[in-house]
Amino acid sequence: MKKKQFLQFIIGVVVCTLPFTSMYSQQGLLAKDIVKKADSNMRGKTSQADITIKIIRPTWSREMKMKAWTKGDDYSIILVTSPAKEKGTVFLKRVKEVWNWIPSIERNIKLPPSMMSQSWMGTDFTNDDLVKEASSVSDYNHKLLKKETISDKDCYKIEMIPKPSAAIVWEKVIVWIDTKDFLQLKTEFYDEDGELVNIMNASEVKEVGGRKITSKIEMFPVDKEGNSTVIIYNDIIFDTPIKDNFFTTRNIKQLK
């Protein structure tokens, strides 16, 4: 092949490849942006919520009520207000530290990363699901797979793979996010063997403070038929100023 022809060939290959390189680069950026928008939609700059949790088993069920506060990705508090046995129990996330105040023994316990994959107070959610030690944005690599329909809504289907540095129990997470309102409608959690472990569905869309949120979230363990946990947001307020010093180990002892 002559030098001129060879150069033309190389230029042709580069030109043909550029659109695909650009597409995949934009796709990776787009996937992360979609997840970030869905996450911020449910958080706001700050949030304060009254929540009911229902634990459902084949032969029994029980209910808990709690209050929750968040500020960005770094701060969150969950205060259990009923039943009486667990009343006053608090979980605090402060940056990468997670603390559990147990009023019955008046102790503040720092939870190690190994405990984040354990059940949160007997529910089908993990400690990490509720306290959000891991960030769905910064602790994962994201890939847009395709678009699918969930509950009659067009959704982005996105694969999330934990980064090597992230202490996350899941090998892979798949999320479906509504293309219109950026609501996370479905999530699948896979273990290290690639087996599906949990399915989380979100529904009952409400408009709160000018934004739409899903007010009902259900978690189903795949291998435990008849088991589920339901989270219901009874009330939620966004973007009310909360000082950083509200989220301290000293303050959580005083919450009621």
PDB file of C-alpha atoms in Angstrom:
ATOM      1  CA  MET A   1       0.000   0.000   0.000  1.00  0.00           C
ATOM      2  CA  LYS A   2       1.387   3.387  -0.986  1.00  0.00           C
ATOM      3  CA  LYS A   3       2.162   5.907   1.757  1.00  0.00           C
ATOM      4  CA  LYS A   4      -0.637   8.260   0.640  1.00  0.00           C
ATOM      5  CA  GLN A   5      -3.176   5.442   0.503  1.00  0.00           C
ATOM      6  CA  PHE A   6      -2.033   4.176   3.907  1.00  0.00           C
ATOM      7  CA  LEU A   7      -2.490   7.619   5.470  1.00  0.00           C
ATOM      8  CA  GLN A   8      -5.960   7.893   3.935  1.00  0.00           C
ATOM      9  CA  PHE A   9      -6.797   4.456   5.366  1.00  0.00           C
ATOM     10  CA  ILE A  10      -5.634   5.450   8.860  1.00  0.00           C
ATOM     11  CA  ILE A  11      -7.541   8.739   8.716  1.00  0.00           C
ATOM     12  CA  GLY A  12     -10.658   6.868   7.598  1.00  0.00           C
ATOM     13  CA  VAL A  13     -10.397   4.426  10.509  1.00  0.00           C
ATOM     14  CA  VAL A  14      -9.948   7.283  13.005  1.00  0.00           C
ATOM     15  CA  VAL A  15     -12.861   9.264  11.566  1.00  0.00           C
ATOM     16  CA  CYS A  16     -15.127   6.207  11.629  1.00  0.00           C
ATOM     17  CA  THR A  17     -14.087   5.347  15.182  1.00  0.00           C
ATOM     18  CA  LEU A  18     -14.495   8.820  16.688  1.00  0.00           C
ATOM     19  CA  PRO A  19     -18.318   8.831  16.744  1.00  0.00           C
ATOM     20  CA  PHE A  20     -18.341   5.503  18.599  1.00  0.00           C
ATOM     21  CA  THR A  21     -15.667   6.643  21.060  1.00  0.00           C
ATOM     22  CA  SER A  22     -17.605   9.853  21.651  1.00  0.00           C
ATOM     23  CA  MET A  23     -20.871   7.954  22.026  1.00  0.00           C
ATOM     24  CA  TYR A  24     -19.514   5.623  24.709  1.00  0.00           C
ATOM     25  CA  SER A  25     -17.803   8.492  26.512  1.00  0.00           C
ATOM     26  CA  GLN A  26     -21.044  10.464  26.564  1.00  0.00           C
ATOM     27  CA  GLN A  27     -22.971   7.333  27.545  1.00  0.00           C
ATOM     28  CA  GLY A  28     -20.813   6.817  30.640  1.00  0.00           C
ATOM     29  CA  LEU A  29     -21.199  10.468  31.619  1.00  0.00           C
ATOM     30  CA  LEU A  30     -24.928  10.374  30.950  1.00  0.00           C
ATOM     31  CA  ALA A  31     -25.467   7.275  33.104  1.00  0.00           C
ATOM     32  CA  LYS A  32     -23.724   8.870  36.103  1.00  0.00           C
ATOM     33  CA  ASP A  33     -25.632  12.122  35.614  1.00  0.00           C
ATOM     34  CA  ILE A  34     -28.946  10.251  35.510  1.00  0.00           C
ATOM     35  CA  VAL A  35     -28.173   8.463  38.788  1.00  0.00           C
ATOM     36  CA  LYS A  36     -26.993  11.723  40.374  1.00  0.00           C
ATOM     37  CA  LYS A  37     -30.184  13.519  39.364  1.00  0.00           C
ATOM     38  CA  ALA A  38     -32.379  10.707  40.719  1.00  0.00           C
ATOM     39  CA  ASP A  39     -30.421  10.672  43.984  1.00  0.00           C
ATOM     40  CA  SER A  40     -30.573  14.449  44.477  1.00  0.00           C
ATOM     41  CA  ASN A  41     -34.278  14.417  43.632  1.00  0.00           C
ATOM     42  CA  MET A  42     -34.987  12.301  46.730  1.00  0.00           C
ATOM     43  CA  ARG A  43     -32.523  14.198  48.940  1.00  0.00           C
ATOM     44  CA  GLY A  44     -32.605  17.867  48.025  1.00  0.00           C
ATOM     45  CA  LYS A  45     -30.013  20.028  49.750  1.00  0.00           C
ATOM     46  CA  THR A  46     -31.604  18.881  53.004  1.00  0.00           C
ATOM     47  CA  SER A  47     -34.649  16.799  53.906  1.00  0.00           C
ATOM     48  CA  GLN A  48     -36.797  16.066  56.955  1.00  0.00           C
ATOM     49  CA  ALA A  49     -39.228  13.152  56.837  1.00  0.00           C
ATOM     50  CA  ASP A  50     -41.785  11.220  58.874  1.00  0.00           C
ATOM     51  CA  ILE A  51     -41.630   7.579  57.839  1.00  0.00           C
ATOM     52  CA  THR A  52     -43.475   4.328  58.508  1.00  0.00           C
ATOM     53  CA  ILE A  53     -41.756   0.969  57.994  1.00  0.00           C
ATOM     54  CA  LYS A  54     -43.769  -2.247  57.728  1.00  0.00           C
ATOM     55  CA  ILE A  55     -42.010  -5.601  58.058  1.00  0.00           C
ATOM     56  CA  ILE A  56     -44.100  -8.355  56.468  1.00  0.00           C
ATOM     57  CA  ARG A  57     -43.568 -12.076  57.040  1.00  0.00           C
ATOM     58  CA  PRO A  58     -45.731 -15.083  56.086  1.00  0.00           C
ATOM     59  CA  THR A  59     -47.117 -15.468  59.625  1.00  0.00           C
ATOM     60  CA  TRP A  60     -46.713 -12.011  61.165  1.00  0.00           C
ATOM     61  CA  SER A  61     -46.036  -8.355  60.535  1.00  0.00           C
ATOM     62  CA  ARG A  62     -44.919  -5.374  62.577  1.00  0.00           C
ATOM     63  CA  GLU A  63     -44.633  -1.632  62.132  1.00  0.00           C
ATOM     64  CA  MET A  64     -42.102   1.012  63.088  1.00  0.00           C
ATOM     65  CA  LYS A  65     -42.258   4.783  62.843  1.00  0.00           C
ATOM     66  CA  MET A  66     -39.306   7.084  62.556  1.00  0.00           C
ATOM     67  CA  LYS A  67     -38.046  10.540  61.706  1.00  0.00           C
ATOM     68  CA  ALA A  68     -35.180  11.162  59.312  1.00  0.00           C
ATOM     69  CA  TRP A  69     -32.955  14.126  58.481  1.00  0.00           C
ATOM     70  CA  THR A  70     -30.409  14.388  55.661  1.00  0.00           C
ATOM     71  CA  LYS A  71     -27.967  17.017  54.454  1.00  0.00           C
ATOM     72  CA  GLY A  72     -26.303  16.310  51.132  1.00  0.00           C
ATOM     73  CA  ASP A  73     -24.440  13.012  50.842  1.00  0.00           C
ATOM     74  CA  ASP A  74     -22.437  13.378  54.049  1.00  0.00           C
ATOM     75  CA  TYR A  75     -24.996  13.671  56.831  1.00  0.00           C
ATOM     76  CA  SER A  76     -28.077  11.693  57.847  1.00  0.00           C
ATOM     77  CA  ILE A  77     -29.966  10.741  61.008  1.00  0.00           C
ATOM     78  CA  ILE A  78     -32.691   8.154  61.559  1.00  0.00           C
ATOM     79  CA  LEU A  79     -34.620   8.343  64.857  1.00  0.00           C
ATOM     80  CA  VAL A  80     -36.980   5.500  65.766  1.00  0.00           C
ATOM     81  CA  THR A  81     -40.105   6.885  67.484  1.00  0.00           C
ATOM     82  CA  SER A  82     -42.110   3.657  67.888  1.00  0.00           C
ATOM     83  CA  PRO A  83     -42.655   0.945  69.041  1.00  0.00           C
ATOM     84  CA  ALA A  84     -41.745   1.678  72.659  1.00  0.00           C
ATOM     85  CA  LYS A  85     -39.084  -1.054  72.762  1.00  0.00           C
ATOM     86  CA  GLU A  86     -36.985   0.631  70.062  1.00  0.00           C
ATOM     87  CA  LYS A  87     -38.031   4.238  70.744  1.00  0.00           C
ATOM     88  CA  GLY A  88     -35.086   6.620  70.895  1.00  0.00           C
ATOM     89  CA  THR A  89     -32.747   4.398  68.884  1.00  0.00           C
ATOM     90  CA  VAL A  90     -30.738   6.574  66.500  1.00  0.00           C
ATOM     91  CA  PHE A  91     -28.508   5.946  63.497  1.00  0.00           C
ATOM     92  CA  LEU A  92     -26.127   8.726  62.485  1.00  0.00           C
ATOM     93  CA  LYS A  93     -24.058   9.024  59.332  1.00  0.00           C
ATOM     94  CA  ARG A  94     -21.372  11.690  59.468  1.00  0.00           C
ATOM     95  CA  VAL A  95     -19.243  11.656  56.314  1.00  0.00           C
ATOM     96  CA  LYS A  96     -17.875   8.064  56.319  1.00  0.00           C
ATOM     97  CA  GLU A  97     -18.640   7.257  59.959  1.00  0.00           C
ATOM     98  CA  VAL A  98     -21.852   5.534  61.071  1.00  0.00           C
ATOM     99  CA  TRP A  99     -22.973   5.547  64.703  1.00  0.00           C
ATOM    100  CA  ASN A 100     -25.820   3.808  66.531  1.00  0.00           C
ATOM    101  CA  TRP A 101     -27.171   5.287  69.781  1.00  0.00           C
ATOM    102  CA  ILE A 102     -28.912   2.626  71.906  1.00  0.00           C
ATOM    103  CA  PRO A 103     -30.831   4.360  74.727  1.00  0.00           C
ATOM    104  CA  SER A 104     -31.584   1.184  76.707  1.00  0.00           C
ATOM    105  CA  ILE A 105     -27.878   0.755  77.486  1.00  0.00           C
ATOM    106  CA  GLU A 106     -26.945   4.415  76.947  1.00  0.00           C
ATOM    107  CA  ARG A 107     -24.204   3.553  74.493  1.00  0.00           C
ATOM    108  CA  ASN A 108     -23.032   5.072  71.233  1.00  0.00           C
ATOM    109  CA  ILE A 109     -21.622   2.338  68.992  1.00  0.00           C
ATOM    110  CA  LYS A 110     -19.551   3.013  65.899  1.00  0.00           C
ATOM    111  CA  LEU A 111     -20.552   0.585  63.161  1.00  0.00           C
ATOM    112  CA  PRO A 112     -17.667  -0.922  61.152  1.00  0.00           C
ATOM    113  CA  PRO A 113     -17.975  -1.245  57.351  1.00  0.00           C
ATOM    114  CA  SER A 114     -18.504  -5.006  57.770  1.00  0.00           C
ATOM    115  CA  MET A 115     -21.848  -4.335  59.500  1.00  0.00           C
ATOM    116  CA  MET A 116     -23.253  -2.179  56.706  1.00  0.00           C
ATOM    117  CA  SER A 117     -24.413  -5.264  54.799  1.00  0.00           C
ATOM    118  CA  GLN A 118     -26.386  -6.605  57.775  1.00  0.00           C
ATOM    119  CA  SER A 119     -30.142  -6.266  58.208  1.00  0.00           C
ATOM    120  CA  TRP A 120     -31.357  -2.911  59.521  1.00  0.00           C
ATOM    121  CA  MET A 121     -33.398  -3.693  62.663  1.00  0.00           C
ATOM    122  CA  GLY A 122     -34.804  -6.942  61.288  1.00  0.00           C
ATOM    123  CA  THR A 123     -36.003  -5.482  57.982  1.00  0.00           C
ATOM    124  CA  ASP A 124     -35.126  -6.587  54.440  1.00  0.00           C
ATOM    125  CA  PHE A 125     -33.059  -3.418  54.028  1.00  0.00           C
ATOM    126  CA  THR A 126     -29.385  -3.365  54.960  1.00  0.00           C
ATOM    127  CA  ASN A 127     -27.805  -0.782  57.236  1.00  0.00           C
ATOM    128  CA  ASP A 128     -26.267   0.766  54.128  1.00  0.00           C
ATOM    129  CA  ASP A 129     -29.640   0.936  52.336  1.00  0.00           C
ATOM    130  CA  LEU A 130     -31.062   3.085  55.130  1.00  0.00           C
ATOM    131  CA  VAL A 131     -28.071   5.040  56.403  1.00  0.00           C
ATOM    132  CA  LYS A 132     -26.489   5.452  52.945  1.00  0.00           C
ATOM    133  CA  GLU A 133     -22.823   5.088  53.877  1.00  0.00           C
ATOM    134  CA  ALA A 134     -22.104   4.235  50.243  1.00  0.00           C
ATOM    135  CA  SER A 135     -22.824   6.825  47.559  1.00  0.00           C
ATOM    136  CA  SER A 136     -24.757   5.643  44.511  1.00  0.00           C
ATOM    137  CA  VAL A 137     -22.914   8.338  42.542  1.00  0.00           C
ATOM    138  CA  SER A 138     -19.260   8.370  43.660  1.00  0.00           C
ATOM    139  CA  ASP A 139     -18.813   4.745  44.824  1.00  0.00           C
ATOM    140  CA  TYR A 140     -19.939   3.090  41.565  1.00  0.00           C
ATOM    141  CA  ASN A 141     -19.062   2.997  37.891  1.00  0.00           C
ATOM    142  CA  HIS A 142     -22.175   3.465  35.756  1.00  0.00           C
ATOM    143  CA  LYS A 143     -23.194   2.122  32.367  1.00  0.00           C
ATOM    144  CA  LEU A 144     -26.367   2.908  30.444  1.00  0.00           C
ATOM    145  CA  LEU A 145     -27.647  -0.430  29.122  1.00  0.00           C
ATOM    146  CA  LYS A 146     -30.848   0.506  27.293  1.00  0.00           C
ATOM    147  CA  LYS A 147     -34.338   1.877  27.800  1.00  0.00           C
ATOM    148  CA  GLU A 148     -37.183  -0.244  29.186  1.00  0.00           C
ATOM    149  CA  THR A 149     -40.736   0.313  30.391  1.00  0.00           C
ATOM    150  CA  ILE A 150     -41.492  -0.046  34.102  1.00  0.00           C
ATOM    151  CA  SER A 151     -45.040   0.573  35.392  1.00  0.00           C
ATOM    152  CA  ASP A 152     -45.974   2.171  32.043  1.00  0.00           C
ATOM    153  CA  LYS A 153     -43.075   4.638  32.324  1.00  0.00           C
ATOM    154  CA  ASP A 154     -40.079   4.878  29.993  1.00  0.00           C
ATOM    155  CA  CYS A 155     -36.941   4.242  32.026  1.00  0.00           C
ATOM    156  CA  TYR A 156     -33.180   4.282  31.668  1.00  0.00           C
ATOM    157  CA  LYS A 157     -31.761   0.879  32.634  1.00  0.00           C
ATOM    158  CA  ILE A 158     -28.366   1.469  34.244  1.00  0.00           C
ATOM    159  CA  GLU A 159     -25.772  -0.996  35.516  1.00  0.00           C
ATOM    160  CA  MET A 160     -23.810   0.070  38.601  1.00  0.00           C
ATOM    161  CA  ILE A 161     -20.564  -1.733  39.472  1.00  0.00           C
ATOM    162  CA  PRO A 162     -18.881  -0.861  42.807  1.00  0.00           C
ATOM    163  CA  LYS A 163     -15.458   0.712  42.527  1.00  0.00           C
ATOM    164  CA  PRO A 164     -12.608  -1.437  43.958  1.00  0.00           C
ATOM    165  CA  SER A 165     -12.069   1.104  46.743  1.00  0.00           C
ATOM    166  CA  ALA A 166     -15.733   1.060  47.851  1.00  0.00           C
ATOM    167  CA  ALA A 167     -16.773  -1.170  50.768  1.00  0.00           C
ATOM    168  CA  ILE A 168     -19.979  -2.432  49.145  1.00  0.00           C
ATOM    169  CA  VAL A 169     -21.429  -5.928  49.552  1.00  0.00           C
ATOM    170  CA  TRP A 170     -23.083  -6.050  46.120  1.00  0.00           C
ATOM    171  CA  GLU A 171     -21.264  -7.251  43.018  1.00  0.00           C
ATOM    172  CA  LYS A 172     -23.680  -5.368  40.803  1.00  0.00           C
ATOM    173  CA  VAL A 173     -26.763  -3.150  41.063  1.00  0.00           C
ATOM    174  CA  ILE A 174     -29.220  -2.529  38.215  1.00  0.00           C
ATOM    175  CA  VAL A 175     -31.496   0.525  38.410  1.00  0.00           C
ATOM    176  CA  TRP A 176     -34.426   1.709  36.311  1.00  0.00           C
ATOM    177  CA  ILE A 177     -34.879   5.498  36.368  1.00  0.00           C
ATOM    178  CA  ASP A 178     -37.875   7.292  34.849  1.00  0.00           C
ATOM    179  CA  THR A 179     -36.775   9.353  31.821  1.00  0.00           C
ATOM    180  CA  LYS A 180     -39.238  12.172  32.564  1.00  0.00           C
ATOM    181  CA  ASP A 181     -39.066  12.826  36.304  1.00  0.00           C
ATOM    182  CA  PHE A 182     -35.849  10.937  37.146  1.00  0.00           C
ATOM    183  CA  LEU A 183     -37.555   8.696  39.694  1.00  0.00           C
ATOM    184  CA  GLN A 184     -35.811   5.448  40.580  1.00  0.00           C
ATOM    185  CA  LEU A 185     -38.652   2.957  40.070  1.00  0.00           C
ATOM    186  CA  LYS A 186     -36.869  -0.384  40.351  1.00  0.00           C
ATOM    187  CA  THR A 187     -33.563  -1.709  41.672  1.00  0.00           C
ATOM    188  CA  GLU A 188     -32.014  -5.181  41.532  1.00  0.00           C
ATOM    189  CA  PHE A 189     -29.173  -6.230  43.845  1.00  0.00           C
ATOM    190  CA  TYR A 190     -26.752  -9.019  42.834  1.00  0.00           C
ATOM    191  CA  ASP A 191     -24.263 -10.894  45.026  1.00  0.00           C
ATOM    192  CA  GLU A 192     -20.637 -11.815  44.257  1.00  0.00           C
ATOM    193  CA  ASP A 193     -21.787 -14.921  42.368  1.00  0.00           C
ATOM    194  CA  GLY A 194     -23.985 -12.830  40.095  1.00  0.00           C
ATOM    195  CA  GLU A 195     -27.180 -14.142  41.709  1.00  0.00           C
ATOM    196  CA  LEU A 196     -30.162 -11.821  42.176  1.00  0.00           C
ATOM    197  CA  VAL A 197     -30.711 -11.289  45.926  1.00  0.00           C
ATOM    198  CA  ASN A 198     -33.153  -8.392  46.395  1.00  0.00           C
ATOM    199  CA  ILE A 199     -35.625  -6.459  44.270  1.00  0.00           C
ATOM    200  CA  MET A 200     -36.719  -2.964  45.303  1.00  0.00           C
ATOM    201  CA  ASN A 201     -39.768  -1.290  43.757  1.00  0.00           C
ATOM    202  CA  ALA A 202     -40.819   2.347  44.217  1.00  0.00           C
ATOM    203  CA  SER A 203     -44.325   3.681  43.572  1.00  0.00           C
ATOM    204  CA  GLU A 204     -47.064   6.132  44.636  1.00  0.00           C
ATOM    205  CA  VAL A 205     -45.631   9.292  43.111  1.00  0.00           C
ATOM    206  CA  LYS A 206     -46.347  12.528  44.993  1.00  0.00           C
ATOM    207  CA  GLU A 207     -45.400  16.131  44.355  1.00  0.00           C
ATOM    208  CA  VAL A 208     -43.631  17.708  47.322  1.00  0.00           C
ATOM    209  CA  GLY A 209     -42.079  21.163  47.327  1.00  0.00           C
ATOM    210  CA  GLY A 210     -42.158  21.418  43.562  1.00  0.00           C
ATOM    211  CA  ARG A 211     -40.559  18.022  42.959  1.00  0.00           C
ATOM    212  CA  LYS A 212     -41.973  14.549  42.379  1.00  0.00           C
ATOM    213  CA  ILE A 213     -40.934  11.695  44.656  1.00  0.00           C
ATOM    214  CA  THR A 214     -41.902   8.052  45.134  1.00  0.00           C
ATOM    215  CA  SER A 215     -43.569   7.844  48.550  1.00  0.00           C
ATOM    216  CA  LYS A 216     -43.681   4.027  48.806  1.00  0.00           C
ATOM    217  CA  ILE A 217     -40.639   1.743  48.564  1.00  0.00           C
ATOM    218  CA  GLU A 218     -40.841  -2.053  48.818  1.00  0.00           C
ATOM    219  CA  MET A 219     -37.925  -4.466  49.238  1.00  0.00           C
ATOM    220  CA  PHE A 220     -38.377  -8.141  48.343  1.00  0.00           C
ATOM    221  CA  PRO A 221     -35.747 -10.826  49.123  1.00  0.00           C
ATOM    222  CA  VAL A 222     -35.834 -13.181  46.136  1.00  0.00           C
ATOM    223  CA  ASP A 223     -35.221 -16.409  48.084  1.00  0.00           C
ATOM    224  CA  LYS A 224     -37.733 -15.707  50.885  1.00  0.00           C
ATOM    225  CA  GLU A 225     -41.248 -15.954  49.506  1.00  0.00           C
ATOM    226  CA  GLY A 226     -43.794 -13.898  51.440  1.00  0.00           C
ATOM    227  CA  ASN A 227     -41.149 -11.642  53.002  1.00  0.00           C
ATOM    228  CA  SER A 228     -41.008  -7.932  52.283  1.00  0.00           C
ATOM    229  CA  THR A 229     -40.381  -4.561  53.890  1.00  0.00           C
ATOM    230  CA  VAL A 230     -42.313  -1.425  52.972  1.00  0.00           C
ATOM    231  CA  ILE A 231     -41.143   2.152  53.563  1.00  0.00           C
ATOM    232  CA  ILE A 232     -43.822   4.846  53.398  1.00  0.00           C
ATOM    233  CA  TYR A 233     -42.983   8.558  53.425  1.00  0.00           C
ATOM    234  CA  ASN A 234     -45.889  10.102  55.340  1.00  0.00           C
ATOM    235  CA  ASP A 235     -44.455  13.604  55.089  1.00  0.00           C
ATOM    236  CA  ILE A 236     -41.236  15.101  53.753  1.00  0.00           C
ATOM    237  CA  ILE A 237     -39.848  18.652  53.625  1.00  0.00           C
ATOM    238  CA  PHE A 238     -36.927  19.685  51.431  1.00  0.00           C
ATOM    239  CA  ASP A 239     -34.268  22.392  51.598  1.00  0.00           C
ATOM    240  CA  THR A 240     -34.895  23.704  55.115  1.00  0.00           C
ATOM    241  CA  PRO A 241     -31.522  24.830  56.558  1.00  0.00           C
ATOM    242  CA  ILE A 242     -29.913  22.324  58.960  1.00  0.00           C
ATOM    243  CA  LYS A 243     -26.580  23.072  60.647  1.00  0.00           C
ATOM    244  CA  ASP A 244     -23.759  20.534  60.422  1.00  0.00           C
ATOM    245  CA  ASN A 245     -23.525  20.334  64.228  1.00  0.00           C
ATOM    246  CA  PHE A 246     -27.022  18.819  64.305  1.00  0.00           C
ATOM    247  CA  PHE A 247     -25.404  15.629  62.993  1.00  0.00           C
ATOM    248  CA  THR A 248     -23.176  14.828  65.981  1.00  0.00           C
ATOM    249  CA  THR A 249     -22.861  11.897  68.381  1.00  0.00           C
ATOM    250  CA  ARG A 250     -23.647  14.273  71.235  1.00  0.00           C
ATOM    251  CA  ASN A 251     -26.849  15.603  69.700  1.00  0.00           C
ATOM    252  CA  ILE A 252     -28.380  12.226  68.789  1.00  0.00           C
ATOM    253  CA  LYS A 253     -28.607  11.313  72.485  1.00  0.00           C
ATOM    254  CA  GLN A 254     -31.081  14.182  72.959  1.00  0.00           C
ATOM    255  CA  LEU A 255     -33.400  13.531  70.008  1.00  0.00           C
ATOM    256  CA  LYS A 256     -37.023  12.643  70.706  1.00  0.00           C
TER     257      LYS A 256
END
